[in-house]
PDB file of C-alpha atoms in Angstrom:
ATOM      1  CA  MET A   1     -20.763   7.417 -23.044  1.00  0.00           C
ATOM      2  CA  HIS A   2     -22.465   8.173 -19.732  1.00  0.00           C
ATOM      3  CA  LYS A   3     -19.788   7.550 -17.870  1.00  0.00           C
ATOM      4  CA  LYS A   4     -17.325   9.693 -19.937  1.00  0.00           C
ATOM      5  CA  LEU A   5     -19.615  13.105 -19.937  1.00  0.00           C
ATOM      6  CA  LEU A   6     -20.065  12.406 -16.462  1.00  0.00           C
ATOM      7  CA  ALA A   7     -15.752  12.711 -16.108  1.00  0.00           C
ATOM      8  CA  LEU A   8     -15.919  15.251 -18.474  1.00  0.00           C
ATOM      9  CA  ILE A   9     -18.596  17.349 -16.639  1.00  0.00           C
ATOM     10  CA  LEU A  10     -16.449  16.131 -13.125  1.00  0.00           C
ATOM     11  CA  SER A  11     -13.028  17.325 -14.227  1.00  0.00           C
ATOM     12  CA  LEU A  12     -14.696  21.009 -14.991  1.00  0.00           C
ATOM     13  CA  ALA A  13     -15.808  20.712 -11.486  1.00  0.00           C
ATOM     14  CA  LEU A  14     -12.423  19.813 -10.346  1.00  0.00           C
ATOM     15  CA  CYS A  15     -11.288  22.597 -12.253  1.00  0.00           C
ATOM     16  CA  ALA A  16     -13.008  24.766 -10.083  1.00  0.00           C
ATOM     17  CA  GLY A  17     -11.356  23.777  -7.090  1.00  0.00           C
ATOM     18  CA  SER A  18     -14.386  21.849  -5.507  1.00  0.00           C
ATOM     19  CA  ALA A  19     -13.689  18.061  -5.159  1.00  0.00           C
ATOM     20  CA  TRP A  20     -10.579  16.009  -4.308  1.00  0.00           C
ATOM     21  CA  PRO A  21      -7.476  18.014  -2.720  1.00  0.00           C
ATOM     22  CA  VAL A  22      -4.799  16.420  -4.766  1.00  0.00           C
ATOM     23  CA  ILE A  23      -5.121  15.140  -8.255  1.00  0.00           C
ATOM     24  CA  SER A  24      -3.101  12.618  -9.437  1.00  0.00           C
ATOM     25  CA  GLN A  25      -1.554  12.791 -12.790  1.00  0.00           C
ATOM     26  CA  ALA A  26      -1.565   9.291 -13.527  1.00  0.00           C
ATOM     27  CA  PRO A  27      -3.419   7.397 -16.016  1.00  0.00           C
ATOM     28  CA  PRO A  28      -6.842   6.570 -15.180  1.00  0.00           C
ATOM     29  CA  ASN A  29      -5.882   2.968 -14.983  1.00  0.00           C
ATOM     30  CA  ALA A  30      -2.872   4.112 -13.115  1.00  0.00           C
ATOM     31  CA  MET A  31      -5.579   5.314 -10.746  1.00  0.00           C
ATOM     32  CA  VAL A  32      -7.786   2.580 -10.545  1.00  0.00           C
ATOM     33  CA  LYS A  33      -5.203  -0.222 -10.236  1.00  0.00           C
ATOM     34  CA  GLN A  34      -3.318   2.579  -7.155  1.00  0.00           C
ATOM     35  CA  ARG A  35      -6.602   2.974  -5.540  1.00  0.00           C
ATOM     36  CA  GLN A  36      -6.845  -1.684  -5.518  1.00  0.00           C
ATOM     37  CA  ALA A  37      -3.296  -1.970  -4.118  1.00  0.00           C
ATOM     38  CA  ALA A  38      -4.382   0.639  -1.357  1.00  0.00           C
ATOM     39  CA  MET A  39      -7.300  -1.788  -0.473  1.00  0.00           C
ATOM     40  CA  THR A  40      -5.639  -4.805  -0.788  1.00  0.00           C
ATOM     41  CA  LEU A  41      -3.243  -3.650   1.998  1.00  0.00           C
ATOM     42  CA  LEU A  42      -6.089  -2.261   4.091  1.00  0.00           C
ATOM     43  CA  ALA A  43      -7.358  -5.952   3.829  1.00  0.00           C
ATOM     44  CA  LYS A  44      -4.027  -7.661   4.581  1.00  0.00           C
ATOM     45  CA  TYR A  45      -3.450  -5.740   7.608  1.00  0.00           C
ATOM     46  CA  TYR A  46      -7.057  -5.051   8.835  1.00  0.00           C
ATOM     47  CA  GLY A  47      -7.421  -8.886   8.291  1.00  0.00           C
ATOM     48  CA  PRO A  48      -5.084 -10.125  11.431  1.00  0.00           C
ATOM     49  CA  LEU A  49      -6.856  -7.060  13.589  1.00  0.00           C
ATOM     50  CA  ALA A  50     -10.402  -7.644  13.010  1.00  0.00           C
ATOM     51  CA  ALA A  51      -9.689 -12.079  14.334  1.00  0.00           C
ATOM     52  CA  MET A  52      -7.890 -10.791  17.089  1.00  0.00           C
ATOM     53  CA  ALA A  53     -10.797  -8.595  17.830  1.00  0.00           C
ATOM     54  CA  ASP A  54     -13.486 -11.146  17.116  1.00  0.00           C
ATOM     55  CA  GLY A  55     -11.600 -13.613  19.899  1.00  0.00           C
ATOM     56  CA  LYS A  56     -10.688 -15.376  16.378  1.00  0.00           C
ATOM     57  CA  ALA A  57      -6.629 -14.708  17.478  1.00  0.00           C
ATOM     58  CA  PRO A  58      -4.883 -13.927  20.370  1.00  0.00           C
ATOM     59  CA  LEU A  59      -4.325 -10.226  21.063  1.00  0.00           C
ATOM     60  CA  ASN A  60      -0.851  -9.522  19.775  1.00  0.00           C
ATOM     61  CA  LYS A  61      -0.451  -5.572  21.324  1.00  0.00           C
ATOM     62  CA  GLU A  62       2.963  -5.666  19.015  1.00  0.00           C
ATOM     63  CA  VAL A  63       1.027  -7.107  15.495  1.00  0.00           C
ATOM     64  CA  MET A  64      -1.781  -4.651  16.799  1.00  0.00           C
ATOM     65  CA  ALA A  65       0.244  -0.971  17.158  1.00  0.00           C
ATOM     66  CA  ARG A  66       2.332  -2.265  14.013  1.00  0.00           C
ATOM     67  CA  ASN A  67      -1.004  -2.405  11.058  1.00  0.00           C
ATOM     68  CA  ALA A  68      -2.597   0.256  13.056  1.00  0.00           C
ATOM     69  CA  GLY A  69       0.743   2.646  12.518  1.00  0.00           C
ATOM     70  CA  TYR A  70       0.304   0.559   8.225  1.00  0.00           C
ATOM     71  CA  LEU A  71      -3.792   1.270   8.431  1.00  0.00           C
ATOM     72  CA  ASP A  72      -3.175   4.722   9.576  1.00  0.00           C
ATOM     73  CA  ALA A  73      -1.008   5.704   6.106  1.00  0.00           C
ATOM     74  CA  LEU A  74      -3.006   3.222   3.683  1.00  0.00           C
ATOM     75  CA  SER A  75      -6.240   4.951   5.123  1.00  0.00           C
ATOM     76  CA  ARG A  76      -5.170   7.966   3.084  1.00  0.00           C
ATOM     77  CA  MET A  77      -3.688   6.214  -0.220  1.00  0.00           C
ATOM     78  CA  PRO A  78      -6.971   5.255  -1.876  1.00  0.00           C
ATOM     79  CA  TRP A  79      -9.133   8.240  -2.479  1.00  0.00           C
ATOM     80  CA  ASP A  80      -7.013  10.431  -5.216  1.00  0.00           C
ATOM     81  CA  GLY A  81      -7.481   7.692  -7.338  1.00  0.00           C
ATOM     82  CA  PHE A  82     -10.703   8.116  -7.762  1.00  0.00           C
ATOM     83  CA  ALA A  83     -10.241  11.157  -9.712  1.00  0.00           C
ATOM     84  CA  ALA A  84     -13.127  11.667 -12.273  1.00  0.00           C
ATOM     85  CA  SER A  85     -11.030  10.835 -15.090  1.00  0.00           C
ATOM     86  CA  THR A  86     -11.367   7.401 -13.679  1.00  0.00           C
ATOM     87  CA  ALA A  87     -15.126   7.354 -14.119  1.00  0.00           C
ATOM     88  CA  ALA A  88     -14.990   5.474 -17.244  1.00  0.00           C
ATOM     89  CA  GLU A  89     -12.518   2.756 -16.138  1.00  0.00           C
ATOM     90  CA  LYS A  90     -13.494  -0.847 -15.422  1.00  0.00           C
ATOM     91  CA  SER A  91     -14.054  -1.524 -11.185  1.00  0.00           C
ATOM     92  CA  ARG A  92     -16.181  -1.974  -8.656  1.00  0.00           C
ATOM     93  CA  VAL A  93     -17.006   1.245  -8.043  1.00  0.00           C
ATOM     94  CA  LEU A  94     -20.769   2.486  -7.704  1.00  0.00           C
ATOM     95  CA  PRO A  95     -21.551   5.810  -9.642  1.00  0.00           C
ATOM     96  CA  ALA A  96     -22.636   7.263  -6.151  1.00  0.00           C
ATOM     97  CA  ALA A  97     -18.539   7.469  -5.772  1.00  0.00           C
ATOM     98  CA  TYR A  98     -18.347  10.461  -8.437  1.00  0.00           C
ATOM     99  CA  SER A  99     -22.472  11.736  -8.365  1.00  0.00           C
ATOM    100  CA  GLU A 100     -22.023  12.363  -4.813  1.00  0.00           C
ATOM    101  CA  PRO A 101     -18.839  13.495  -3.805  1.00  0.00           C
ATOM    102  CA  ALA A 102     -19.380  15.188  -0.747  1.00  0.00           C
ATOM    103  CA  LYS A 103     -21.297  12.168   0.663  1.00  0.00           C
ATOM    104  CA  PHE A 104     -18.171   9.607  -0.453  1.00  0.00           C
ATOM    105  CA  ARG A 105     -15.714  12.638   1.015  1.00  0.00           C
ATOM    106  CA  SER A 106     -17.547  12.361   4.398  1.00  0.00           C
ATOM    107  CA  ALA A 107     -17.297   8.323   4.045  1.00  0.00           C
ATOM    108  CA  GLN A 108     -13.807   8.643   3.779  1.00  0.00           C
ATOM    109  CA  ASP A 109     -13.212  10.969   6.012  1.00  0.00           C
ATOM    110  CA  GLU A 110     -15.346   8.986   8.814  1.00  0.00           C
ATOM    111  CA  PHE A 111     -12.496   6.053   7.528  1.00  0.00           C
ATOM    112  CA  ILE A 112      -9.587   7.706   7.943  1.00  0.00           C
ATOM    113  CA  ALA A 113     -10.458   9.079  12.036  1.00  0.00           C
ATOM    114  CA  ALA A 114     -11.542   5.360  13.040  1.00  0.00           C
ATOM    115  CA  VAL A 115      -8.074   4.337  11.237  1.00  0.00           C
ATOM    116  CA  ALA A 116      -6.313   7.020  13.270  1.00  0.00           C
ATOM    117  CA  ASN A 117      -8.716   6.242  16.505  1.00  0.00           C
ATOM    118  CA  LEU A 118      -7.208   3.256  16.372  1.00  0.00           C
ATOM    119  CA  LEU A 119      -3.684   3.633  16.325  1.00  0.00           C
ATOM    120  CA  SER A 120      -4.170   6.595  19.322  1.00  0.00           C
ATOM    121  CA  LEU A 121      -5.294   3.595  21.134  1.00  0.00           C
ATOM    122  CA  SER A 122      -3.389   1.082  20.090  1.00  0.00           C
ATOM    123  CA  LYS A 123      -0.519   2.755  21.853  1.00  0.00           C
ATOM    124  CA  GLY A 124      -2.239   2.148  25.409  1.00  0.00           C
ATOM    125  CA  GLY A 125      -2.926  -0.745  27.445  1.00  0.00           C
ATOM    126  CA  ASP A 126      -6.341  -1.303  26.991  1.00  0.00           C
ATOM    127  CA  GLY A 127      -6.916  -4.363  24.696  1.00  0.00           C
ATOM    128  CA  ALA A 128     -10.999  -4.169  25.025  1.00  0.00           C
ATOM    129  CA  ALA A 129     -10.873  -0.180  23.588  1.00  0.00           C
ATOM    130  CA  VAL A 130      -8.499  -1.529  21.273  1.00  0.00           C
ATOM    131  CA  LYS A 131     -10.887  -4.786  20.559  1.00  0.00           C
ATOM    132  CA  ASN A 132     -13.531  -1.397  19.655  1.00  0.00           C
ATOM    133  CA  ALA A 133     -11.585   0.579  17.988  1.00  0.00           C
ATOM    134  CA  VAL A 134     -10.993  -2.232  15.328  1.00  0.00           C
ATOM    135  CA  GLY A 135     -14.623  -2.683  14.895  1.00  0.00           C
ATOM    136  CA  THR A 136     -15.508   0.723  14.332  1.00  0.00           C
ATOM    137  CA  VAL A 137     -12.603   0.718  11.564  1.00  0.00           C
ATOM    138  CA  GLY A 138     -14.772  -2.220  10.179  1.00  0.00           C
ATOM    139  CA  GLU A 139     -17.913  -0.508  10.225  1.00  0.00           C
ATOM    140  CA  THR A 140     -16.228   2.621   8.499  1.00  0.00           C
ATOM    141  CA  CYS A 141     -15.028   0.324   5.747  1.00  0.00           C
ATOM    142  CA  GLY A 142     -18.654  -1.502   5.582  1.00  0.00           C
ATOM    143  CA  GLY A 143     -20.496   1.729   5.584  1.00  0.00           C
ATOM    144  CA  CYS A 144     -18.514   3.025   2.491  1.00  0.00           C
ATOM    145  CA  HIS A 145     -18.261  -0.095   0.842  1.00  0.00           C
ATOM    146  CA  LYS A 146     -22.169  -0.537   0.913  1.00  0.00           C
ATOM    147  CA  SER A 147     -22.974   2.725  -0.575  1.00  0.00           C
ATOM    148  CA  PHE A 148     -20.132   2.867  -2.893  1.00  0.00           C
ATOM    149  CA  ARG A 149     -18.644  -0.759  -3.985  1.00  0.00           C
ATOM    150  CA  GLN A 150     -20.732  -3.200  -6.359  1.00  0.00           C
ATOM    151  CA  PRO A 151     -21.311  -6.283  -4.025  1.00  0.00           C
ATOM    152  CA  SER A 152     -18.976  -9.009  -5.560  1.00  0.00           C
TER     153      SER A 152
ATOM    154  CA  MET B   1       7.987 -28.728 -11.051  1.00  0.00           C
ATOM    155  CA  HIS B   2      11.516 -27.499 -10.090  1.00  0.00           C
ATOM    156  CA  LYS B   3      10.096 -24.303  -8.606  1.00  0.00           C
ATOM    157  CA  LYS B   4       7.754 -26.200  -6.902  1.00  0.00           C
ATOM    158  CA  LEU B   5       9.998 -28.790  -5.332  1.00  0.00           C
ATOM    159  CA  LEU B   6      12.474 -25.332  -4.425  1.00  0.00           C
ATOM    160  CA  ALA B   7       9.878 -24.151  -2.469  1.00  0.00           C
ATOM    161  CA  LEU B   8       9.220 -26.918  -0.602  1.00  0.00           C
ATOM    162  CA  ILE B   9      12.682 -27.160   0.576  1.00  0.00           C
ATOM    163  CA  LEU B  10      12.459 -23.500   1.499  1.00  0.00           C
ATOM    164  CA  SER B  11       8.984 -24.119   3.564  1.00  0.00           C
ATOM    165  CA  LEU B  12      11.579 -27.189   5.503  1.00  0.00           C
ATOM    166  CA  ALA B  13      13.921 -24.153   5.789  1.00  0.00           C
ATOM    167  CA  LEU B  14      11.398 -21.492   7.192  1.00  0.00           C
ATOM    168  CA  CYS B  15      10.797 -24.483   9.659  1.00  0.00           C
ATOM    169  CA  ALA B  16      14.036 -24.570  10.850  1.00  0.00           C
ATOM    170  CA  GLY B  17      13.326 -20.643  11.329  1.00  0.00           C
ATOM    171  CA  SER B  18      15.939 -19.264   8.732  1.00  0.00           C
ATOM    172  CA  ALA B  19      14.477 -17.153   7.284  1.00  0.00           C
ATOM    173  CA  TRP B  20      11.817 -14.329   7.196  1.00  0.00           C
ATOM    174  CA  PRO B  21      10.532 -12.806  10.975  1.00  0.00           C
ATOM    175  CA  VAL B  22       6.559 -12.733   9.865  1.00  0.00           C
ATOM    176  CA  ILE B  23       5.388 -15.596   7.640  1.00  0.00           C
ATOM    177  CA  SER B  24       1.968 -15.014   6.486  1.00  0.00           C
ATOM    178  CA  GLN B  25      -0.766 -17.205   6.412  1.00  0.00           C
ATOM    179  CA  ALA B  26      -2.424 -16.154   2.668  1.00  0.00           C
ATOM    180  CA  PRO B  27      -2.645 -18.254  -0.667  1.00  0.00           C
ATOM    181  CA  PRO B  28       0.245 -17.978  -2.319  1.00  0.00           C
ATOM    182  CA  ASN B  29      -1.370 -16.011  -4.968  1.00  0.00           C
ATOM    183  CA  ALA B  30      -2.651 -13.508  -2.361  1.00  0.00           C
ATOM    184  CA  MET B  31       0.956 -12.881  -1.052  1.00  0.00           C
ATOM    185  CA  VAL B  32       2.288 -11.906  -4.799  1.00  0.00           C
ATOM    186  CA  LYS B  33      -0.778  -9.806  -5.006  1.00  0.00           C
ATOM    187  CA  GLN B  34      -0.543  -8.464  -1.543  1.00  0.00           C
ATOM    188  CA  ARG B  35       3.958  -7.668  -2.674  1.00  0.00           C
ATOM    189  CA  GLN B  36       2.520  -6.341  -6.123  1.00  0.00           C
ATOM    190  CA  ALA B  37       0.233  -3.866  -4.076  1.00  0.00           C
ATOM    191  CA  ALA B  38       3.397  -2.601  -1.871  1.00  0.00           C
ATOM    192  CA  MET B  39       5.744  -1.993  -5.346  1.00  0.00           C
ATOM    193  CA  THR B  40       2.949  -0.174  -6.501  1.00  0.00           C
ATOM    194  CA  LEU B  41       2.475   2.215  -4.400  1.00  0.00           C
ATOM    195  CA  LEU B  42       6.039   2.642  -3.615  1.00  0.00           C
ATOM    196  CA  ALA B  43       5.977   3.912  -7.238  1.00  0.00           C
ATOM    197  CA  LYS B  44       3.094   5.626  -6.346  1.00  0.00           C
ATOM    198  CA  TYR B  45       5.057   7.920  -3.904  1.00  0.00           C
ATOM    199  CA  TYR B  46       8.437   7.340  -4.845  1.00  0.00           C
ATOM    200  CA  GLY B  47       7.883   8.658  -8.524  1.00  0.00           C
ATOM    201  CA  PRO B  48       6.859  12.410  -7.223  1.00  0.00           C
ATOM    202  CA  LEU B  49      10.063  12.821  -5.039  1.00  0.00           C
ATOM    203  CA  ALA B  50      11.752  11.443  -7.922  1.00  0.00           C
ATOM    204  CA  ALA B  51      11.134  14.190 -10.200  1.00  0.00           C
ATOM    205  CA  MET B  52      11.881  16.508  -7.517  1.00  0.00           C
ATOM    206  CA  ALA B  53      15.571  15.297  -6.676  1.00  0.00           C
ATOM    207  CA  ASP B  54      15.779  15.162 -10.257  1.00  0.00           C
ATOM    208  CA  GLY B  55      14.691  18.841 -10.727  1.00  0.00           C
ATOM    209  CA  LYS B  56      11.866  18.309 -12.484  1.00  0.00           C
ATOM    210  CA  ALA B  57       9.103  19.199 -10.176  1.00  0.00           C
ATOM    211  CA  PRO B  58       9.311  22.099  -8.046  1.00  0.00           C
ATOM    212  CA  LEU B  59      10.242  20.832  -4.253  1.00  0.00           C
ATOM    213  CA  ASN B  60       7.469  20.293  -2.138  1.00  0.00           C
ATOM    214  CA  LYS B  61       8.216  19.616   1.059  1.00  0.00           C
ATOM    215  CA  GLU B  62       4.428  18.957   2.522  1.00  0.00           C
ATOM    216  CA  VAL B  63       4.109  16.388  -0.609  1.00  0.00           C
ATOM    217  CA  MET B  64       8.186  15.644   0.695  1.00  0.00           C
ATOM    218  CA  ALA B  65       7.484  14.610   4.241  1.00  0.00           C
ATOM    219  CA  ARG B  66       3.699  13.429   3.393  1.00  0.00           C
ATOM    220  CA  ASN B  67       5.095  11.130   0.461  1.00  0.00           C
ATOM    221  CA  ALA B  68       8.285   9.882   2.765  1.00  0.00           C
ATOM    222  CA  GLY B  69       6.184   8.730   5.645  1.00  0.00           C
ATOM    223  CA  TYR B  70       4.212   6.924   3.304  1.00  0.00           C
ATOM    224  CA  LEU B  71       6.947   5.038   1.951  1.00  0.00           C
ATOM    225  CA  ASP B  72       8.219   4.800   5.663  1.00  0.00           C
ATOM    226  CA  ALA B  73       5.119   2.167   6.308  1.00  0.00           C
ATOM    227  CA  LEU B  74       5.029   0.914   2.507  1.00  0.00           C
ATOM    228  CA  SER B  75       8.635  -0.194   2.600  1.00  0.00           C
ATOM    229  CA  ARG B  76       8.145  -2.603   5.078  1.00  0.00           C
ATOM    230  CA  MET B  77       5.113  -4.339   3.365  1.00  0.00           C
ATOM    231  CA  PRO B  78       6.215  -6.411   0.487  1.00  0.00           C
ATOM    232  CA  TRP B  79       8.730  -8.696   2.183  1.00  0.00           C
ATOM    233  CA  ASP B  80       6.531 -11.844   4.317  1.00  0.00           C
ATOM    234  CA  GLY B  81       4.782 -11.880   0.872  1.00  0.00           C
ATOM    235  CA  PHE B  82       8.314 -13.564  -0.760  1.00  0.00           C
ATOM    236  CA  ALA B  83       7.485 -16.874   1.029  1.00  0.00           C
ATOM    237  CA  ALA B  84       8.791 -20.107  -0.067  1.00  0.00           C
ATOM    238  CA  SER B  85       5.115 -20.991  -1.055  1.00  0.00           C
ATOM    239  CA  THR B  86       4.726 -18.315  -3.033  1.00  0.00           C
ATOM    240  CA  ALA B  87       8.292 -19.367  -5.122  1.00  0.00           C
ATOM    241  CA  ALA B  88       6.338 -21.323  -7.852  1.00  0.00           C
ATOM    242  CA  GLU B  89       3.155 -18.575  -8.358  1.00  0.00           C
ATOM    243  CA  LYS B  90       3.627 -16.507 -11.918  1.00  0.00           C
ATOM    244  CA  SER B  91       5.185 -12.447 -11.484  1.00  0.00           C
ATOM    245  CA  ARG B  92       8.802 -11.171 -12.321  1.00  0.00           C
ATOM    246  CA  VAL B  93      10.261 -12.505  -9.441  1.00  0.00           C
ATOM    247  CA  LEU B  94      14.467 -14.044  -9.978  1.00  0.00           C
ATOM    248  CA  PRO B  95      15.103 -17.323  -8.395  1.00  0.00           C
ATOM    249  CA  ALA B  96      17.569 -15.306  -6.147  1.00  0.00           C
ATOM    250  CA  ALA B  97      15.282 -13.686  -3.893  1.00  0.00           C
ATOM    251  CA  TYR B  98      14.657 -17.656  -2.806  1.00  0.00           C
ATOM    252  CA  SER B  99      17.839 -19.123  -3.028  1.00  0.00           C
ATOM    253  CA  GLU B 100      19.461 -16.225  -1.649  1.00  0.00           C
ATOM    254  CA  PRO B 101      17.643 -14.698   0.649  1.00  0.00           C
ATOM    255  CA  ALA B 102      20.371 -13.569   2.801  1.00  0.00           C
ATOM    256  CA  LYS B 103      21.035 -11.235   0.374  1.00  0.00           C
ATOM    257  CA  PHE B 104      17.950 -10.417  -0.780  1.00  0.00           C
ATOM    258  CA  ARG B 105      17.009  -9.353   3.200  1.00  0.00           C
ATOM    259  CA  SER B 106      20.699  -7.832   3.051  1.00  0.00           C
ATOM    260  CA  ALA B 107      18.710  -5.344  -0.164  1.00  0.00           C
ATOM    261  CA  GLN B 108      15.982  -5.129   1.826  1.00  0.00           C
ATOM    262  CA  ASP B 109      17.459  -3.662   4.785  1.00  0.00           C
ATOM    263  CA  GLU B 110      19.257  -1.334   2.502  1.00  0.00           C
ATOM    264  CA  PHE B 111      15.952  -0.047   1.356  1.00  0.00           C
ATOM    265  CA  ILE B 112      14.138   0.121   4.446  1.00  0.00           C
ATOM    266  CA  ALA B 113      16.745   1.875   5.733  1.00  0.00           C
ATOM    267  CA  ALA B 114      16.817   4.752   3.118  1.00  0.00           C
ATOM    268  CA  VAL B 115      13.562   5.244   3.690  1.00  0.00           C
ATOM    269  CA  ALA B 116      13.950   6.008   7.076  1.00  0.00           C
ATOM    270  CA  ASN B 117      16.704   7.891   6.610  1.00  0.00           C
ATOM    271  CA  LEU B 118      15.085  10.282   3.827  1.00  0.00           C
ATOM    272  CA  LEU B 119      11.705  10.650   6.105  1.00  0.00           C
ATOM    273  CA  SER B 120      14.238  11.531   8.932  1.00  0.00           C
ATOM    274  CA  LEU B 121      15.657  14.134   6.836  1.00  0.00           C
ATOM    275  CA  SER B 122      12.530  15.748   5.361  1.00  0.00           C
ATOM    276  CA  LYS B 123      11.784  16.540   8.589  1.00  0.00           C
ATOM    277  CA  GLY B 124      14.008  19.225   8.132  1.00  0.00           C
ATOM    278  CA  GLY B 125      14.956  21.976   5.878  1.00  0.00           C
ATOM    279  CA  ASP B 126      17.961  20.969   4.033  1.00  0.00           C
ATOM    280  CA  GLY B 127      16.719  20.709   0.722  1.00  0.00           C
ATOM    281  CA  ALA B 128      20.044  19.568  -0.476  1.00  0.00           C
ATOM    282  CA  ALA B 129      20.033  16.316   1.983  1.00  0.00           C
ATOM    283  CA  VAL B 130      16.456  15.370   1.236  1.00  0.00           C
ATOM    284  CA  LYS B 131      17.013  15.435  -2.806  1.00  0.00           C
ATOM    285  CA  ASN B 132      20.124  13.127  -1.971  1.00  0.00           C
ATOM    286  CA  ALA B 133      18.687  11.387  -0.009  1.00  0.00           C
ATOM    287  CA  VAL B 134      15.903  10.558  -2.754  1.00  0.00           C
ATOM    288  CA  GLY B 135      18.258   9.559  -4.520  1.00  0.00           C
ATOM    289  CA  THR B 136      19.721   6.560  -2.299  1.00  0.00           C
ATOM    290  CA  VAL B 137      16.229   5.602  -1.979  1.00  0.00           C
ATOM    291  CA  GLY B 138      16.149   5.570  -5.875  1.00  0.00           C
ATOM    292  CA  GLU B 139      19.340   3.440  -6.023  1.00  0.00           C
ATOM    293  CA  THR B 140      18.576   1.353  -3.287  1.00  0.00           C
ATOM    294  CA  CYS B 141      15.233   0.451  -5.155  1.00  0.00           C
ATOM    295  CA  GLY B 142      16.929  -0.011  -9.015  1.00  0.00           C
ATOM    296  CA  GLY B 143      19.818  -2.417  -6.483  1.00  0.00           C
ATOM    297  CA  CYS B 144      16.871  -5.190  -5.167  1.00  0.00           C
ATOM    298  CA  HIS B 145      15.739  -4.793  -8.628  1.00  0.00           C
ATOM    299  CA  LYS B 146      18.868  -5.661 -10.803  1.00  0.00           C
ATOM    300  CA  SER B 147      19.596  -8.609  -8.933  1.00  0.00           C
ATOM    301  CA  PHE B 148      15.716 -10.454  -7.677  1.00  0.00           C
ATOM    302  CA  ARG B 149      13.600  -8.849 -10.484  1.00  0.00           C
ATOM    303  CA  GLN B 150      12.960  -9.878 -14.125  1.00  0.00           C
ATOM    304  CA  PRO B 151      13.549  -6.905 -16.783  1.00  0.00           C
ATOM    305  CA  SER B 152      10.124  -5.786 -17.871  1.00  0.00           C
TER     306      SER B 152
END
């Protein structure tokens, strides 16, 4: 009930134009499925880059640039799936994602910017800079998860 | 058992270099989850474009171009998730996806090309051409599903 009330309050706040720029019309369970799908694919395409950055796999510039491009698109996809109507759905999201929208949005923006920077650098030839950029993406993933996702 | 034998045979065929160009090292159930995630997001971003093309929603060029870009990335993501090792996993895929790899690959390529064409046209100003391109994308989705996915 508490979560449903929160969802109602946030719905009203959203009507006032204060939060997410795109409100999906999908049912709440579909929105959760969609945002989790984006996270699944972010992990799929980030994993090999982290292995390269950590020296656990050889640097493959073609895969680096391809995955960076995929991540750039994917990094923008999860966020409208955290609409207020999803607050009562079962997932690992923490209440702070709904109660602290400015902080949540800021964490999203940091992640998106880190991926955009990685994409930009992946087109060049400096392996060290690209590896650093991969690390920064990982830090922005982890930072957001720490504040807004339950530990598994 | 039959499916596991098929998976083994196809694994050997893959070792001979006859099929997918990128073989993911993820466990089979993870590959199924990843490919289904890509399908979920393809539906998320295609749906609004189909509504615009069908006249059920007003043409929004900004959303059209954004979603076309997302679809261009997503259209390339599901296919390594149909590796031979996934043949025994529970999903709606039909055996033809494993037994007719050339036909399956051709259907994938038609879909990828249709989305790339949509992305190219979405940057221009011709609404009718864009709507046609959206329709062609839908036909290539449906054509592939008809041959390679169980009806729901």
